Amino acid sequence: MTTVGVLTPEGTTAGTVDLPTEVFDVQANIPLMHQVVVAQLAAARQGTHKAKTRGEVAGGGKKPYKQKGTGRARQGSIRAPQFTGGGVVHGPVPRDYSQRTPKKMKVAALRGALSDRAREGRLHVVEAFVTGETPSTKAALKTLRAATERKRVLVVLAAEDQINWLSLRNLAGEGVHLIEAGQLNTYDVLVADDVVFTKDALAEFLGEKPADETEADK
C-alpha cells in the first residue's frame, strides 16, 4: 500500500491517503496501453469525410469532343478524374472508425498508466483547490503550483465538485486539463506530466464513500 500526502489550499500537508496496490502499483503493459489509446483516438474521429466520385460531381453529361480526328486523346466526360473539377478515384467515404475494446482491457491499461505516474512521484492529492464557497482561479492556480510545477497537468475532480471546477476551468492556457473521476482514461493520464486528484475525486474513483457520507451512515 503506497501513501501520498494530502495538500491543503494553504500549502500545508493534512495527513496522507492510501493508494491501493492493485490500482496504483501494477506492472504497466505498454502494448496494451498503446492498443487502448489507439482505439480511443479512433473512436474520437468523426468519420464524416467525403470526396465525390465522377458519378457525383456536377456536369460532364456531354462528350467534350468527337472520338476521332482531333489528334487528342479520346475523352467521354470532362468530369473524369484527370480533369480539373472531376471526380476523385478511391477517395474517402463516411465510415465508423471505432474499435471494440473490452472493458477489462481499458481498466488494465488505466491502472498501468496510473501506476507509472505514481511510481515516478507524479501523482498528487489535494484536499481542495480553494477554501470557502467562492470560486477563485488565482487561489486554485496557487494550490496547483504548490503541488506541481510541470507544464501539462491532469486534474481529476469529483462529479459534483462545482467550486473547484469553476475555479480551474479557465486554466487551459496554463496546460491544465479537467476531468471527472468517472471519465478518467488512459490517454489523458499518459499525455499529462502530472496527475492531481482531489481527495473526494480519489475516493469516487476508487468507489469509496466520502467522509461526510460515512459519518452520516453511522
CSV table of N, CA and C in Angstrom, one decimal, residues 95-180:
chain,number,residue,atom,x,y,z
A,95,ARG,N,-17.3,6.7,-42.7
A,95,ARG,CA,-17.2,5.4,-42.1
A,95,ARG,C,-17.0,5.5,-40.6
A,96,ASP,N,-17.2,4.5,-39.9
A,96,ASP,CA,-17.1,4.4,-38.4
A,96,ASP,C,-15.7,3.9,-38.1
A,97,TYR,N,-14.9,4.7,-37.4
A,97,TYR,CA,-13.5,4.2,-37.1
A,97,TYR,C,-13.4,3.5,-35.7
A,98,SER,N,-14.5,3.5,-35.0
A,98,SER,CA,-14.4,2.9,-33.6
A,98,SER,C,-14.0,1.5,-33.6
A,99,GLN,N,-13.3,1.1,-32.6
A,99,GLN,CA,-12.8,-0.3,-32.4
A,99,GLN,C,-13.4,-0.8,-31.1
A,100,ARG,N,-13.7,-2.1,-31.1
A,100,ARG,CA,-14.2,-2.7,-29.9
A,100,ARG,C,-13.1,-3.0,-28.9
A,101,THR,N,-13.2,-2.4,-27.7
A,101,THR,CA,-12.2,-2.6,-26.7
A,101,THR,C,-12.8,-3.2,-25.5
A,102,PRO,N,-12.6,-4.4,-25.0
A,102,PRO,CA,-13.2,-4.9,-23.8
A,102,PRO,C,-12.9,-4.1,-22.6
A,103,LYS,N,-13.9,-4.1,-21.7
A,103,LYS,CA,-13.8,-3.2,-20.5
A,103,LYS,C,-12.6,-3.6,-19.7
A,104,LYS,N,-12.3,-4.9,-19.6
A,104,LYS,CA,-11.1,-5.3,-18.8
A,104,LYS,C,-9.8,-4.8,-19.3
A,105,MET,N,-9.7,-4.6,-20.6
A,105,MET,CA,-8.5,-4.1,-21.2
A,105,MET,C,-8.4,-2.6,-20.9
A,106,LYS,N,-9.5,-1.9,-20.9
A,106,LYS,CA,-9.4,-0.5,-20.6
A,106,LYS,C,-9.0,-0.3,-19.1
A,107,VAL,N,-9.6,-1.1,-18.2
A,107,VAL,CA,-9.3,-1.0,-16.8
A,107,VAL,C,-7.8,-1.3,-16.6
A,108,ALA,N,-7.3,-2.3,-17.2
A,108,ALA,CA,-5.9,-2.7,-17.0
A,108,ALA,C,-4.9,-1.7,-17.6
A,109,ALA,N,-5.3,-1.1,-18.7
A,109,ALA,CA,-4.4,0.0,-19.3
A,109,ALA,C,-4.4,1.2,-18.4
A,110,LEU,N,-5.6,1.6,-17.9
A,110,LEU,CA,-5.6,2.8,-17.0
A,110,LEU,C,-4.8,2.6,-15.7
A,111,ARG,N,-5.0,1.4,-15.1
A,111,ARG,CA,-4.2,1.1,-13.9
A,111,ARG,C,-2.7,1.1,-14.2
A,112,GLY,N,-2.3,0.6,-15.3
A,112,GLY,CA,-0.9,0.6,-15.7
A,112,GLY,C,-0.4,2.0,-15.8
A,113,ALA,N,-1.2,2.9,-16.5
A,113,ALA,CA,-0.8,4.3,-16.6
A,113,ALA,C,-0.7,5.0,-15.3
A,114,LEU,N,-1.7,4.8,-14.4
A,114,LEU,CA,-1.7,5.5,-13.1
A,114,LEU,C,-0.5,4.9,-12.3
A,115,SER,N,-0.2,3.7,-12.4
A,115,SER,CA,0.9,3.1,-11.6
A,115,SER,C,2.2,3.7,-12.0
A,116,ASP,N,2.3,3.9,-13.3
A,116,ASP,CA,3.6,4.5,-13.8
A,116,ASP,C,3.8,5.9,-13.3
A,117,ARG,N,2.7,6.7,-13.2
A,117,ARG,CA,2.7,8.1,-12.7
A,117,ARG,C,3.0,8.0,-11.2
A,118,ALA,N,2.4,7.1,-10.5
A,118,ALA,CA,2.5,7.0,-9.0
A,118,ALA,C,4.0,6.6,-8.7
A,119,ARG,N,4.5,5.7,-9.4
A,119,ARG,CA,5.9,5.2,-9.1
A,119,ARG,C,6.9,6.3,-9.3
A,120,GLU,N,6.7,7.2,-10.2
A,120,GLU,CA,7.6,8.3,-10.5
A,120,GLU,C,7.3,9.6,-9.7
A,121,GLY,N,6.4,9.5,-8.7
A,121,GLY,CA,6.1,10.6,-7.9
A,121,GLY,C,5.4,11.7,-8.6
A,122,ARG,N,4.6,11.3,-9.6
A,122,ARG,CA,3.9,12.4,-10.5
A,122,ARG,C,2.4,12.3,-10.3
A,123,LEU,N,2.0,11.7,-9.2
A,123,LEU,CA,0.6,11.7,-8.8
A,123,LEU,C,0.4,12.3,-7.4
A,124,HIS,N,-0.5,13.3,-7.4
A,124,HIS,CA,-0.6,14.1,-6.2
A,124,HIS,C,-2.1,14.2,-5.8
A,125,VAL,N,-2.3,14.5,-4.5
A,125,VAL,CA,-3.7,14.6,-4.0
A,125,VAL,C,-3.8,15.9,-3.2
A,126,VAL,N,-4.8,16.6,-3.4
A,126,VAL,CA,-5.1,17.9,-2.7
A,126,VAL,C,-6.4,17.8,-2.0
A,127,GLU,N,-6.6,18.4,-0.9
A,127,GLU,CA,-7.8,18.4,-0.1
A,127,GLU,C,-8.9,19.2,-0.9
A,128,ALA,N,-8.5,20.4,-1.4
A,128,ALA,CA,-9.3,21.2,-2.3
A,128,ALA,C,-8.4,22.2,-2.9
A,129,PHE,N,-8.8,22.9,-3.9
A,129,PHE,CA,-8.0,23.9,-4.6
A,129,PHE,C,-8.3,25.3,-4.0
A,130,VAL,N,-9.5,25.5,-3.5
A,130,VAL,CA,-9.9,26.8,-2.9
A,130,VAL,C,-10.6,26.5,-1.5
A,131,THR,N,-10.6,27.5,-0.7
A,131,THR,CA,-11.4,27.4,0.6
A,131,THR,C,-12.6,28.2,0.4
A,132,GLY,N,-13.6,27.8,1.2
A,132,GLY,CA,-14.9,28.5,1.1
A,132,GLY,C,-15.8,28.1,0.0
A,133,GLU,N,-16.8,28.9,-0.3
A,133,GLU,CA,-17.8,28.5,-1.4
A,133,GLU,C,-17.7,29.4,-2.6
A,134,THR,N,-16.6,30.3,-2.6
A,134,THR,CA,-16.5,31.2,-3.8
A,134,THR,C,-15.4,30.7,-4.7
A,135,PRO,N,-15.7,30.5,-6.0
A,135,PRO,CA,-14.6,30.1,-6.9
A,135,PRO,C,-13.5,31.2,-7.0
A,136,SER,N,-12.3,30.7,-7.2
A,136,SER,CA,-11.2,31.6,-7.3
A,136,SER,C,-10.1,31.0,-8.2
A,137,THR,N,-9.9,31.5,-9.4
A,137,THR,CA,-8.9,30.9,-10.3
A,137,THR,C,-7.5,31.2,-9.8
A,138,LYS,N,-7.3,32.4,-9.2
A,138,LYS,CA,-6.0,32.7,-8.7
A,138,LYS,C,-5.6,31.8,-7.5
A,139,ALA,N,-6.5,31.6,-6.6
A,139,ALA,CA,-6.2,30.7,-5.5
A,139,ALA,C,-6.0,29.2,-5.9
A,140,ALA,N,-6.8,28.8,-6.9
A,140,ALA,CA,-6.7,27.4,-7.4
A,140,ALA,C,-5.4,27.2,-8.1
A,141,LEU,N,-4.9,28.2,-8.9
A,141,LEU,CA,-3.7,28.1,-9.5
A,141,LEU,C,-2.5,28.0,-8.5
A,142,LYS,N,-2.6,28.8,-7.5
A,142,LYS,CA,-1.6,28.8,-6.5
A,142,LYS,C,-1.5,27.4,-5.8
A,143,THR,N,-2.6,26.8,-5.5
A,143,THR,CA,-2.6,25.5,-4.9
A,143,THR,C,-2.1,24.5,-5.8
A,144,LEU,N,-2.4,24.6,-7.1
A,144,LEU,CA,-2.0,23.6,-8.1
A,144,LEU,C,-0.4,23.7,-8.3
A,145,ARG,N,0.1,24.9,-8.3
A,145,ARG,CA,1.5,25.1,-8.5
A,145,ARG,C,2.3,24.7,-7.2
A,146,ALA,N,1.6,24.7,-6.1
A,146,ALA,CA,2.3,24.1,-4.9
A,146,ALA,C,2.4,22.6,-5.0
A,147,ALA,N,1.5,22.0,-5.7
A,147,ALA,CA,1.5,20.5,-5.9
A,147,ALA,C,2.5,20.1,-6.9
A,148,THR,N,2.5,20.9,-8.1
A,148,THR,CA,3.4,20.5,-9.2
A,148,THR,C,3.7,21.8,-10.0
A,149,GLU,N,4.9,21.8,-10.6
A,149,GLU,CA,5.3,22.9,-11.4
A,149,GLU,C,5.4,22.4,-12.9
A,150,ARG,N,5.0,21.2,-13.2
A,150,ARG,CA,5.1,20.7,-14.5
A,150,ARG,C,4.0,21.4,-15.4
A,151,LYS,N,4.3,21.4,-16.7
A,151,LYS,CA,3.5,22.2,-17.7
A,151,LYS,C,2.1,21.6,-17.9
A,152,ARG,N,2.1,20.3,-18.2
A,152,ARG,CA,0.8,19.6,-18.5
A,152,ARG,C,0.3,18.8,-17.3
A,153,VAL,N,-0.8,19.3,-16.8
A,153,VAL,CA,-1.4,18.7,-15.6
A,153,VAL,C,-2.8,18.2,-15.8
A,154,LEU,N,-3.1,17.0,-15.4
A,154,LEU,CA,-4.4,16.5,-15.5
A,154,LEU,C,-5.0,16.6,-14.1
A,155,VAL,N,-6.1,17.3,-13.9
A,155,VAL,CA,-6.8,17.5,-12.6
A,155,VAL,C,-8.0,16.7,-12.6
A,156,VAL,N,-8.1,15.8,-11.7
A,156,VAL,CA,-9.3,14.9,-11.6
A,156,VAL,C,-10.2,15.4,-10.4
A,157,LEU,N,-11.5,15.7,-10.8
A,157,LEU,CA,-12.4,16.2,-9.8
A,157,LEU,C,-13.6,15.3,-9.6
A,158,ALA,N,-14.2,15.4,-8.5
A,158,ALA,CA,-15.5,14.7,-8.2
A,158,ALA,C,-16.6,15.2,-9.1
A,159,ALA,N,-17.6,14.4,-9.4
A,159,ALA,CA,-18.6,14.8,-10.3
A,159,ALA,C,-19.4,16.0,-9.9
A,160,GLU,N,-19.6,16.2,-8.6
A,160,GLU,CA,-20.4,17.3,-8.0
A,160,GLU,C,-19.6,18.4,-7.5
A,161,ASP,N,-18.3,18.4,-7.8
A,161,ASP,CA,-17.4,19.5,-7.3
A,161,ASP,C,-17.4,20.7,-8.2
A,162,GLN,N,-18.4,21.5,-8.0
A,162,GLN,CA,-18.6,22.7,-8.8
A,162,GLN,C,-17.6,23.8,-8.5
A,163,ILE,N,-17.3,24.0,-7.2
A,163,ILE,CA,-16.4,25.1,-6.8
A,163,ILE,C,-15.0,25.0,-7.4
A,164,ASN,N,-14.5,23.8,-7.3
A,164,ASN,CA,-13.1,23.6,-7.9
A,164,ASN,C,-13.2,23.6,-9.4
A,165,TRP,N,-14.3,23.1,-10.0
A,165,TRP,CA,-14.4,23.1,-11.4
A,165,TRP,C,-14.4,24.5,-12.0
A,166,LEU,N,-15.2,25.4,-11.4
A,166,LEU,CA,-15.3,26.7,-11.8
A,166,LEU,C,-14.0,27.5,-11.6
A,167,SER,N,-13.3,27.1,-10.6
A,167,SER,CA,-12.0,27.8,-10.3
A,167,SER,C,-10.9,27.4,-11.3
A,168,LEU,N,-11.0,26.2,-11.8
A,168,LEU,CA,-9.9,25.7,-12.7
A,168,LEU,C,-10.2,25.7,-14.2
A,169,ARG,N,-11.5,26.0,-14.5
A,169,ARG,CA,-11.9,25.7,-15.9
A,169,ARG,C,-11.2,26.7,-16.9
A,170,ASN,N,-10.7,27.9,-16.4
A,170,ASN,CA,-10.1,28.9,-17.3
A,170,ASN,C,-8.6,28.7,-17.4
A,171,LEU,N,-8.1,27.6,-16.9
A,171,LEU,CA,-6.6,27.4,-16.9
A,171,LEU,C,-6.1,26.5,-18.0
A,172,ALA,N,-6.9,26.4,-19.1
A,172,ALA,CA,-6.4,25.6,-20.2
A,172,ALA,C,-5.1,26.1,-20.8
A,173,GLY,N,-5.0,27.5,-20.8
A,173,GLY,CA,-3.8,28.1,-21.3
A,173,GLY,C,-2.6,27.8,-20.4
A,174,GLU,N,-2.8,27.4,-19.2
A,174,GLU,CA,-1.7,27.0,-18.3
A,174,GLU,C,-1.4,25.5,-18.4
A,175,GLY,N,-2.0,24.8,-19.3
A,175,GLY,CA,-1.7,23.4,-19.5
A,175,GLY,C,-2.5,22.5,-18.6
A,176,VAL,N,-3.6,23.0,-18.1
A,176,VAL,CA,-4.4,22.3,-17.1
A,176,VAL,C,-5.6,21.7,-17.8
A,177,HIS,N,-5.8,20.4,-17.7
A,177,HIS,CA,-7.0,19.7,-18.3
A,177,HIS,C,-7.8,19.1,-17.1
A,178,LEU,N,-9.1,19.4,-17.2
A,178,LEU,CA,-10.0,18.9,-16.1
A,178,LEU,C,-10.8,17.7,-16.6
A,179,ILE,N,-11.0,16.8,-15.7
A,179,ILE,CA,-11.8,15.6,-16.0
A,179,ILE,C,-12.5,15.1,-14.7
A,180,GLU,N,-13.7,14.5,-14.9
A,180,GLU,CA,-14.4,13.9,-13.8
A,180,GLU,C,-13.8,12.5,-13.5
